[in-house]
Amino acid sequence: MKKQNNAKIKKWYMIKAIIINLIIAFVITLIILFTVSTIFGNKVSLAIDLVNMVSVNADTKIISEIKFDEINNTLETYPEYGSRYANIKIDSLNIDLPLYYGDKLSILKNGIGQSSGGYFPGENGSIICMGHNTKSFLYALPQIKKDAIIEINASYGNFSYKVYDTKIVNMYNTDKLPIQKNEEILMLYTCYPVTGIGHKTDRFVVYAKRVFN
Amino acid sequence: MQNVYLIRKLVINIFNKKKLLSYTLCIFLTLFLILLSILCVIKYTILNKEYVKQQLNSSNYYTDLYNIIQDGFNNYILQSGFDNKILDNIITISSITDDVNNLIDSLFAGSIVNISTSIVQDTLHANIENFISEHNYIVDDETSSNIKIFEDSIIDVYINNIVYSENIVNTISTFMPKVQKLFTIAIIALVVLSIVLAILVFILNKASLGISLVSSGLLLIFSHFYSYINIAINNILILNKAFSTFVSHILNIILNNLFIIGIVGLIIGLIIIILASSTVFKNRKMLTD
């Protein structure tokens, strides 16, 4: 009976000591967490924000429907960078190509790219588009005639532009591609000359004003 | 009633001078153990040249980089008037592996990073010459200069994808040996301090050593989950896909290692607490006897 009691008391003391020690361990953990969050809290959240800035969430939904605010002539939702949002068509040259938002070389492999520095069709500003000079893209562009029509058929509307000028400019001469928001002007360019080999430093630029049917 | 008794006991326990000192030392020991774990994991992962090379290989860095460089070359091909044949054999996965490994060697040795592009340049030039003779192109001064710009652009794509930024890499390489030395000194100092503190804590109160290990284990496990909840580690995008995959891969390894250390610390701590607690009755019995 005494032995049984002793064993019970021993067990009870042991469990009690374990519980007390574990509680102390939790308290110490909380003290350290509280101290760290008080001293470094802001810095930790800043570091997390910085890391998350370079983390592209795979769950990000691609905007499939672009909304256009017709009163203010501006897009309410913009296409994702690198996404295809329209088609560009020049009937007189038999050109019909996909138009992507973005001007990275990897985008230009797939079609025509639109510079993110300009405006979108319908926004009443400069629209800067570019494409490679190969036969599958804008090889025929230098043959374009004045008054030719360039169409941009976007998911949120169709826009037509009439060519009023063409120029050959150096790739570094960005003054020839002015960004403004007074008049809707499409500037479409390709590397020039379209024949020959090596890196082309000139660009053939087509200027077209929006026309309303 | 039982709870009140337990809390009273706990308070008496805590305010016992000897124990209070051991718990205070416990906090420092916990901090040292966490710091030691983090420094050790970093030293044997990011700061270990051979390990970095091994992980670059296991995260398919070389193959991914090869594809990215080829893609970069193709971007220039489209407007150049050349065809893809001129890119034949100018780079291979093994040549990229060698160049990346040389870069890592220079980075860890603290020497200036120098990637030789002569083979790439010579092969590209020879391929272009063949293309010109095959197609009977007449190369005038302007075309010759355009070809030179094209060749330079291709070489730039190669260098930029291998080194990313020469300035940053060279800056890191000047600091790397110092950082490695600093880590070694810090680890030795922390090991010595932790052993001294552990002995002190053990002498004062055996269970306190277990408390420290449990606390540090809990904190490491907490930091593991906190990082995964708050940071989209697997979606990190830095420089390009190959580098991003490698960064995510290495961050996952670091966090998993810290998690494992945390679990081990927790288990060892629990065992020490149980063993130390089993002696409580003996001590009390001795006192009552």
XYZ file of C-alpha atoms in Angstrom:
502
model
C 0.000 0.000 0.000
C 2.848 2.389 1.016
C 4.809 1.358 -2.088
C 1.759 2.073 -4.283
C 1.299 5.475 -2.653
C 4.988 6.303 -3.115
C 4.788 5.399 -6.803
C 1.663 7.569 -7.191
C 3.314 10.525 -5.427
C 6.468 10.049 -7.498
C 4.426 10.047 -10.702
C 2.479 13.134 -9.579
C 5.660 15.074 -8.696
C 7.226 14.104 -11.991
C 4.209 15.179 -14.085
C 3.905 18.402 -12.093
C 7.605 19.217 -12.617
C 7.358 18.455 -16.354
C 4.275 20.687 -16.701
C 5.906 23.535 -14.757
C 9.095 23.286 -16.835
C 7.119 23.226 -20.082
C 5.110 26.272 -18.962
C 8.378 28.077 -18.199
C 9.704 27.083 -21.657
C 6.562 28.567 -23.257
C 6.875 31.726 -21.149
C 10.533 32.142 -22.213
C 9.533 31.571 -25.862
C 6.837 34.246 -25.556
C 9.237 36.680 -23.820
C 11.778 36.266 -26.649
C 9.083 36.571 -29.329
C 7.680 39.689 -27.685
C 11.161 41.245 -27.317
C 12.121 40.444 -30.910
C 8.824 41.758 -32.287
C 9.144 44.951 -30.209
C 12.743 45.645 -31.228
C 12.812 44.282 -34.788
C 9.088 44.110 -35.617
C 9.147 46.889 -38.220
C 12.348 45.655 -39.789
C 11.011 42.095 -40.043
C 7.786 43.224 -41.718
C 9.801 45.475 -44.058
C 12.022 42.529 -45.008
C 8.949 40.348 -45.598
C 7.401 43.076 -47.765
C 10.614 43.351 -49.778
C 10.787 39.604 -50.355
C 7.107 39.527 -51.283
C 7.696 42.334 -53.763
C 9.831 39.929 -55.781
C 7.403 37.069 -55.262
C 4.915 36.663 -58.043
C 1.833 35.051 -56.624
C 0.894 32.154 -58.825
C -2.726 32.696 -57.876
C -2.808 36.158 -59.506
C -5.732 36.112 -61.885
C -5.153 37.345 -65.404
C -7.578 40.100 -66.310
C -9.474 38.639 -69.218
C -11.922 41.495 -69.545
C -10.497 44.990 -69.983
C -12.945 47.695 -68.976
C -12.972 51.024 -70.815
C -14.291 54.227 -69.262
C -15.780 56.033 -72.279
C -16.466 59.255 -70.366
C -12.860 59.793 -69.298
C -11.311 57.978 -72.270
C -9.235 55.726 -70.080
C -8.950 52.057 -69.229
C -10.398 51.029 -65.871
C -8.529 47.728 -65.844
C -5.284 47.187 -67.727
C -4.044 44.018 -69.409
C -1.277 42.152 -67.650
C 2.240 42.901 -68.923
C 3.124 40.408 -71.623
C -0.470 39.435 -72.321
C -2.145 39.560 -75.702
C -5.031 41.982 -75.645
C -5.686 42.908 -79.279
C -4.904 42.281 -82.948
C -3.268 44.764 -85.274
C -4.351 44.678 -88.901
C -3.081 46.425 -92.041
C -5.204 45.148 -94.932
C -3.172 46.903 -97.627
C -0.043 44.949 -96.587
C -1.848 41.744 -95.663
C -0.672 42.061 -92.054
C -2.763 40.642 -89.219
C -0.776 40.105 -86.024
C -1.449 39.680 -82.314
C -0.772 42.749 -80.168
C 0.835 42.225 -76.788
C 1.196 44.661 -73.909
C 4.951 45.008 -73.369
C 8.062 45.513 -75.464
C 10.485 42.912 -74.142
C 12.310 40.912 -76.815
C 10.700 37.746 -75.492
C 7.262 39.298 -76.189
C 8.267 40.449 -79.678
C 8.972 36.847 -80.619
C 5.222 36.234 -80.538
C 3.853 39.305 -82.277
C 3.652 43.074 -82.028
C 4.573 44.654 -78.708
C 3.134 47.809 -77.215
C 5.403 50.027 -75.147
C 4.245 50.426 -71.553
C 5.454 54.030 -71.712
C 2.612 55.118 -74.006
C -1.176 55.030 -73.911
C -3.720 52.402 -74.921
C -6.014 52.641 -77.956
C -8.939 54.883 -77.055
C -7.015 56.836 -74.399
C -6.389 59.794 -76.745
C -2.599 59.703 -76.511
C 0.521 58.265 -78.140
C 0.412 54.527 -78.773
C 3.836 53.064 -79.475
C 3.948 49.640 -81.080
C 6.826 47.675 -82.532
C 7.571 44.389 -84.248
C 10.426 42.474 -85.843
C 11.251 43.005 -89.508
C 11.039 39.334 -90.481
C 8.647 38.040 -93.118
C 6.266 36.688 -90.488
C 6.001 40.117 -88.812
C 6.567 43.619 -90.226
C 8.809 42.898 -93.222
C 6.308 44.657 -95.518
C 5.879 47.750 -93.315
C 8.233 50.035 -95.334
C 5.889 49.531 -98.305
C 3.004 51.203 -96.503
C 1.352 54.121 -98.327
C -0.006 57.392 -96.966
C -3.725 57.158 -95.989
C -3.472 53.399 -95.415
C -5.644 52.192 -92.543
C -4.252 50.398 -89.511
C -6.826 48.699 -87.315
C -6.484 47.661 -83.707
C -9.189 45.246 -82.639
C -9.038 45.064 -78.867
C -11.247 43.092 -76.532
C -12.828 46.382 -75.403
C -13.306 48.044 -78.816
C -12.152 48.507 -82.409
C -9.931 51.447 -83.361
C -8.839 52.679 -86.801
C -5.852 54.869 -87.650
C -4.959 56.582 -90.945
C -1.267 56.799 -91.917
C -0.121 60.404 -92.394
C 3.682 60.073 -92.316
C 6.623 57.648 -92.277
C 10.206 58.255 -91.117
C 13.520 56.434 -90.825
C 15.039 57.280 -87.454
C 18.013 56.122 -85.442
C 17.118 53.754 -82.586
C 18.502 56.234 -80.048
C 16.479 59.149 -81.427
C 13.511 58.749 -79.109
C 12.377 62.347 -79.790
C 10.756 60.985 -82.928
C 8.394 58.956 -80.753
C 6.902 61.673 -78.556
C 4.554 60.737 -75.723
C 1.590 63.127 -75.479
C -2.052 63.013 -74.479
C -3.653 65.592 -76.791
C -4.223 63.472 -79.841
C -4.490 59.747 -80.473
C -1.490 58.888 -82.623
C -0.292 55.377 -83.360
C 3.434 54.988 -83.961
C 4.295 51.571 -85.359
C 7.910 50.740 -86.112
C 10.288 47.990 -87.161
C 14.051 47.607 -87.610
C 15.374 49.087 -90.837
C 16.499 48.063 -93.412
C 14.391 44.933 -93.499
C 16.948 43.239 -95.726
C 20.675 42.794 -94.995
C 22.422 41.226 -92.045
C 23.692 42.308 -88.635
C 22.229 44.433 -85.904
C 20.020 47.200 -87.353
C 20.312 50.550 -85.638
C 17.665 52.358 -87.711
C 13.902 52.128 -87.315
C 11.145 52.584 -89.900
C 8.355 54.459 -88.127
C 4.762 54.779 -89.366
C 2.659 57.612 -87.913
C -1.131 57.259 -88.008
C -3.963 59.354 -86.565
C -7.171 57.880 -85.221
C -10.144 58.057 -87.532
C -13.765 57.605 -86.502
C -16.016 55.655 -88.821
C -8.162 24.323 -6.186
C -5.603 22.131 -7.899
C -4.948 24.890 -10.460
C -4.388 27.535 -7.790
C -1.934 25.221 -6.100
C -0.106 24.651 -9.378
C 0.134 28.387 -10.104
C 1.352 29.058 -6.531
C 3.975 26.372 -6.954
C 4.960 27.831 -10.295
C 5.383 31.323 -8.814
C 7.391 29.940 -5.858
C 9.474 27.963 -8.341
C 10.171 30.996 -10.496
C 11.041 33.302 -7.622
C 13.483 30.866 -6.137
C 16.748 32.903 -6.499
C 18.777 30.037 -7.897
C 16.077 29.144 -10.358
C 15.473 32.755 -11.300
C 19.136 33.067 -12.253
C 18.965 29.817 -14.216
C 15.849 31.032 -16.111
C 17.558 34.334 -16.930
C 20.561 32.443 -18.267
C 18.071 30.208 -20.074
C 16.856 33.162 -22.147
C 20.426 33.962 -23.226
C 21.172 30.304 -23.939
C 18.021 30.078 -26.074
C 19.082 33.157 -28.064
C 22.606 31.783 -28.526
C 21.279 28.407 -29.661
C 18.965 30.016 -32.224
C 21.724 32.278 -33.514
C 24.126 29.338 -33.647
C 21.601 27.249 -35.608
C 21.008 30.044 -38.137
C 24.719 30.807 -38.587
C 25.595 27.103 -38.964
C 22.875 26.525 -41.548
C 23.979 29.591 -43.548
C 27.668 28.631 -43.283
C 27.065 25.107 -44.540
C 24.655 26.129 -47.315
C 25.061 29.577 -48.908
C 28.632 30.058 -47.740
C 29.744 26.584 -48.802
C 31.127 26.702 -52.345
C 30.761 22.985 -53.087
C 27.254 22.895 -51.632
C 26.186 25.872 -53.772
C 27.502 24.132 -56.910
C 25.721 20.920 -55.911
C 22.430 22.776 -55.363
C 22.793 24.684 -58.655
C 22.994 21.319 -60.321
C 20.063 19.813 -58.433
C 17.858 22.857 -59.148
C 18.604 22.473 -62.904
C 20.225 25.900 -62.933
C 22.676 25.126 -65.749
C 20.025 23.686 -68.074
C 17.560 26.501 -67.327
C 20.302 29.079 -67.906
C 21.244 27.432 -71.199
C 17.621 27.744 -72.381
C 17.415 31.382 -71.223
C 20.647 32.294 -73.043
C 19.494 30.522 -76.208
C 16.207 32.414 -75.941
C 18.117 35.673 -75.548
C 20.162 34.882 -78.665
C 17.000 34.086 -80.615
C 15.581 37.496 -79.740
C 18.449 39.116 -81.644
C 18.334 36.622 -84.509
C 14.797 37.699 -85.450
C 15.809 41.184 -86.628
C 19.322 40.389 -87.866
C 18.631 38.683 -91.184
C 20.651 35.637 -90.064
C 19.128 32.258 -89.415
C 19.386 30.109 -86.282
C 22.263 28.088 -87.771
C 24.737 30.801 -86.804
C 24.067 29.934 -83.145
C 25.147 26.313 -83.630
C 27.639 25.125 -81.019
C 28.408 28.583 -79.670
C 27.323 27.460 -76.199
C 26.721 24.108 -74.530
C 25.400 23.168 -71.087
C 28.901 22.035 -70.106
C 30.501 25.339 -71.198
C 27.874 27.223 -69.163
C 28.521 24.904 -66.186
C 32.267 25.625 -66.434
C 31.734 29.392 -66.648
C 29.244 29.449 -63.738
C 31.606 27.286 -61.649
C 34.526 29.622 -62.469
C 32.341 32.544 -61.404
C 31.524 30.828 -58.081
C 35.211 29.956 -57.535
C 36.204 33.608 -58.078
C 33.342 34.768 -55.881
C 34.418 32.592 -52.939
C 38.132 33.209 -53.482
C 37.622 36.974 -53.418
C 39.245 37.420 -56.829
C 37.981 39.538 -59.713
C 35.410 37.732 -61.804
C 36.577 37.190 -65.353
C 34.530 35.184 -67.828
C 36.325 34.317 -71.032
C 34.102 34.733 -74.061
C 36.737 34.040 -76.695
C 35.354 30.590 -77.602
C 31.789 31.922 -77.914
C 33.020 34.907 -79.926
C 35.233 32.848 -82.264
C 32.570 30.195 -82.925
C 29.919 32.852 -83.572
C 32.233 34.755 -85.901
C 33.094 31.581 -87.819
C 29.381 30.684 -88.142
C 28.595 34.197 -89.452
C 31.456 33.964 -91.965
C 30.065 30.624 -93.182
C 26.563 32.112 -93.447
C 27.875 35.068 -95.486
C 29.823 32.843 -97.887
C 26.908 30.391 -98.208
C 24.484 33.190 -99.110
C 26.997 35.213 -101.141
C 26.404 38.413 -99.175
C 28.517 41.412 -100.044
C 29.769 42.874 -96.800
C 30.341 46.628 -97.011
C 31.547 48.859 -94.170
C 28.042 49.475 -92.809
C 27.107 45.772 -92.848
C 30.434 44.916 -91.252
C 29.738 47.377 -88.448
C 26.181 46.001 -88.054
C 27.609 42.482 -87.790
C 30.058 43.684 -85.133
C 27.181 45.231 -83.130
C 25.228 41.976 -83.518
C 28.190 39.887 -82.280
C 28.680 42.233 -79.326
C 24.968 41.994 -78.473
C 25.133 38.192 -78.483
C 28.240 38.260 -76.242
C 26.469 40.745 -73.924
C 23.485 38.377 -73.650
C 25.877 35.586 -72.664
C 27.862 37.648 -70.125
C 24.748 39.269 -68.623
C 23.093 35.918 -68.083
C 26.170 34.294 -66.550
C 27.374 37.187 -64.361
C 24.166 39.334 -64.124
C 26.060 42.373 -62.855
C 29.857 42.460 -62.896
C 29.974 45.333 -60.396
C 27.731 43.639 -57.840
C 29.489 40.285 -58.257
C 32.924 41.899 -57.817
C 31.691 43.792 -54.735
C 30.343 40.541 -53.248
C 33.605 38.748 -54.065
C 35.646 41.335 -52.130
C 33.440 40.796 -49.058
C 33.020 37.018 -49.326
C 36.290 35.850 -47.645
C 35.727 38.358 -44.819
C 32.134 37.199 -44.358
C 33.252 33.549 -44.259
C 35.936 34.351 -41.670
C 33.432 36.360 -39.633
C 30.942 33.480 -39.676
C 33.601 31.007 -38.493
C 34.662 33.303 -35.630
C 31.028 33.978 -34.672
C 30.213 30.244 -34.681
C 33.266 29.377 -32.526
C 32.430 32.206 -30.105
C 28.785 31.120 -29.901
C 29.720 27.451 -29.373
C 32.070 28.411 -26.488
C 29.516 30.775 -24.957
C 26.700 28.238 -25.332
C 28.758 25.451 -23.695
C 29.714 27.730 -20.750
C 26.110 28.861 -20.347
C 24.777 25.294 -20.687
C 27.144 24.083 -17.934
C 26.144 26.990 -15.688
C 22.452 26.443 -16.331
C 22.822 22.689 -15.783
C 24.590 23.233 -12.436
C 21.920 25.694 -11.272
C 18.919 23.700 -12.480
C 19.148 20.603 -14.657
C 15.733 21.140 -16.190
C 16.687 24.641 -17.394
C 18.922 23.158 -20.082
C 15.879 21.298 -21.393
C 13.793 24.487 -21.122
C 16.347 26.325 -23.304
C 16.332 23.584 -25.919
C 12.512 23.427 -25.945
C 12.276 27.233 -26.267
C 14.826 27.418 -29.076
C 13.141 24.469 -30.797
C 9.741 26.156 -30.535
C 11.126 29.441 -31.860
C 12.804 27.751 -34.836
C 9.623 25.823 -35.651
C 7.616 29.047 -35.290
C 9.981 30.948 -37.619
C 9.666 28.134 -40.184
C 5.864 28.358 -40.269
C 5.879 32.158 -39.994
C 8.143 32.398 -43.064
C 6.031 30.000 -45.108
C 2.789 31.766 -44.171
C 4.064 35.297 -44.832
C 6.475 34.838 -47.739
C 5.614 33.323 -51.106
C 9.018 31.606 -51.250
C 8.198 29.359 -54.177
C 7.093 32.326 -56.291
C 10.193 34.459 -55.811
C 11.238 36.090 -59.061
C 14.758 37.502 -59.190
C 16.642 38.188 -62.442
C 15.380 35.149 -64.362
C 13.648 31.785 -63.993
C 16.885 29.841 -63.419
C 18.126 32.146 -60.640
C 14.650 32.408 -59.078
C 14.329 28.620 -58.924
C 17.744 28.393 -57.303
C 16.920 31.106 -54.717
C 13.607 29.403 -53.816
C 15.372 26.041 -53.659
C 18.108 27.292 -51.303
C 15.622 29.219 -49.096
C 13.504 26.089 -48.768
C 16.604 24.111 -47.755
C 17.569 26.721 -45.129
C 14.067 26.845 -43.644
C 13.709 23.055 -43.661
C 17.092 22.630 -41.973
C 16.094 25.144 -39.290
C 12.816 23.255 -38.852
C 14.659 19.936 -38.413
C 17.077 21.532 -35.905
C 14.015 22.922 -34.094
C 12.347 19.506 -33.892
C 15.585 17.854 -32.695
C 16.067 20.614 -30.082
C 12.476 20.194 -28.923
C 12.804 16.408 -28.548
C 16.179 16.581 -26.734
C 14.803 19.369 -24.522
C 11.735 17.289 -23.630
C 13.925 14.279 -22.770
C 16.144 16.447 -20.522
C 13.058 17.934 -18.831
C 11.571 14.454 -18.233
C 14.882 13.100 -16.883
C 15.421 16.174 -14.696
C 11.820 16.003 -13.438
C 12.167 12.331 -12.467
C 14.877 13.321 -9.983
C 12.562 15.850 -8.283
C 10.873 13.136 -6.194
C 14.241 11.624 -5.178
C 15.465 15.029 -3.987
C 12.245 15.700 -2.088
C 12.361 12.226 -0.530
C 15.925 12.804 0.542
C 14.920 16.108 2.118
C 11.928 14.582 3.987
C 14.007 11.586 5.120
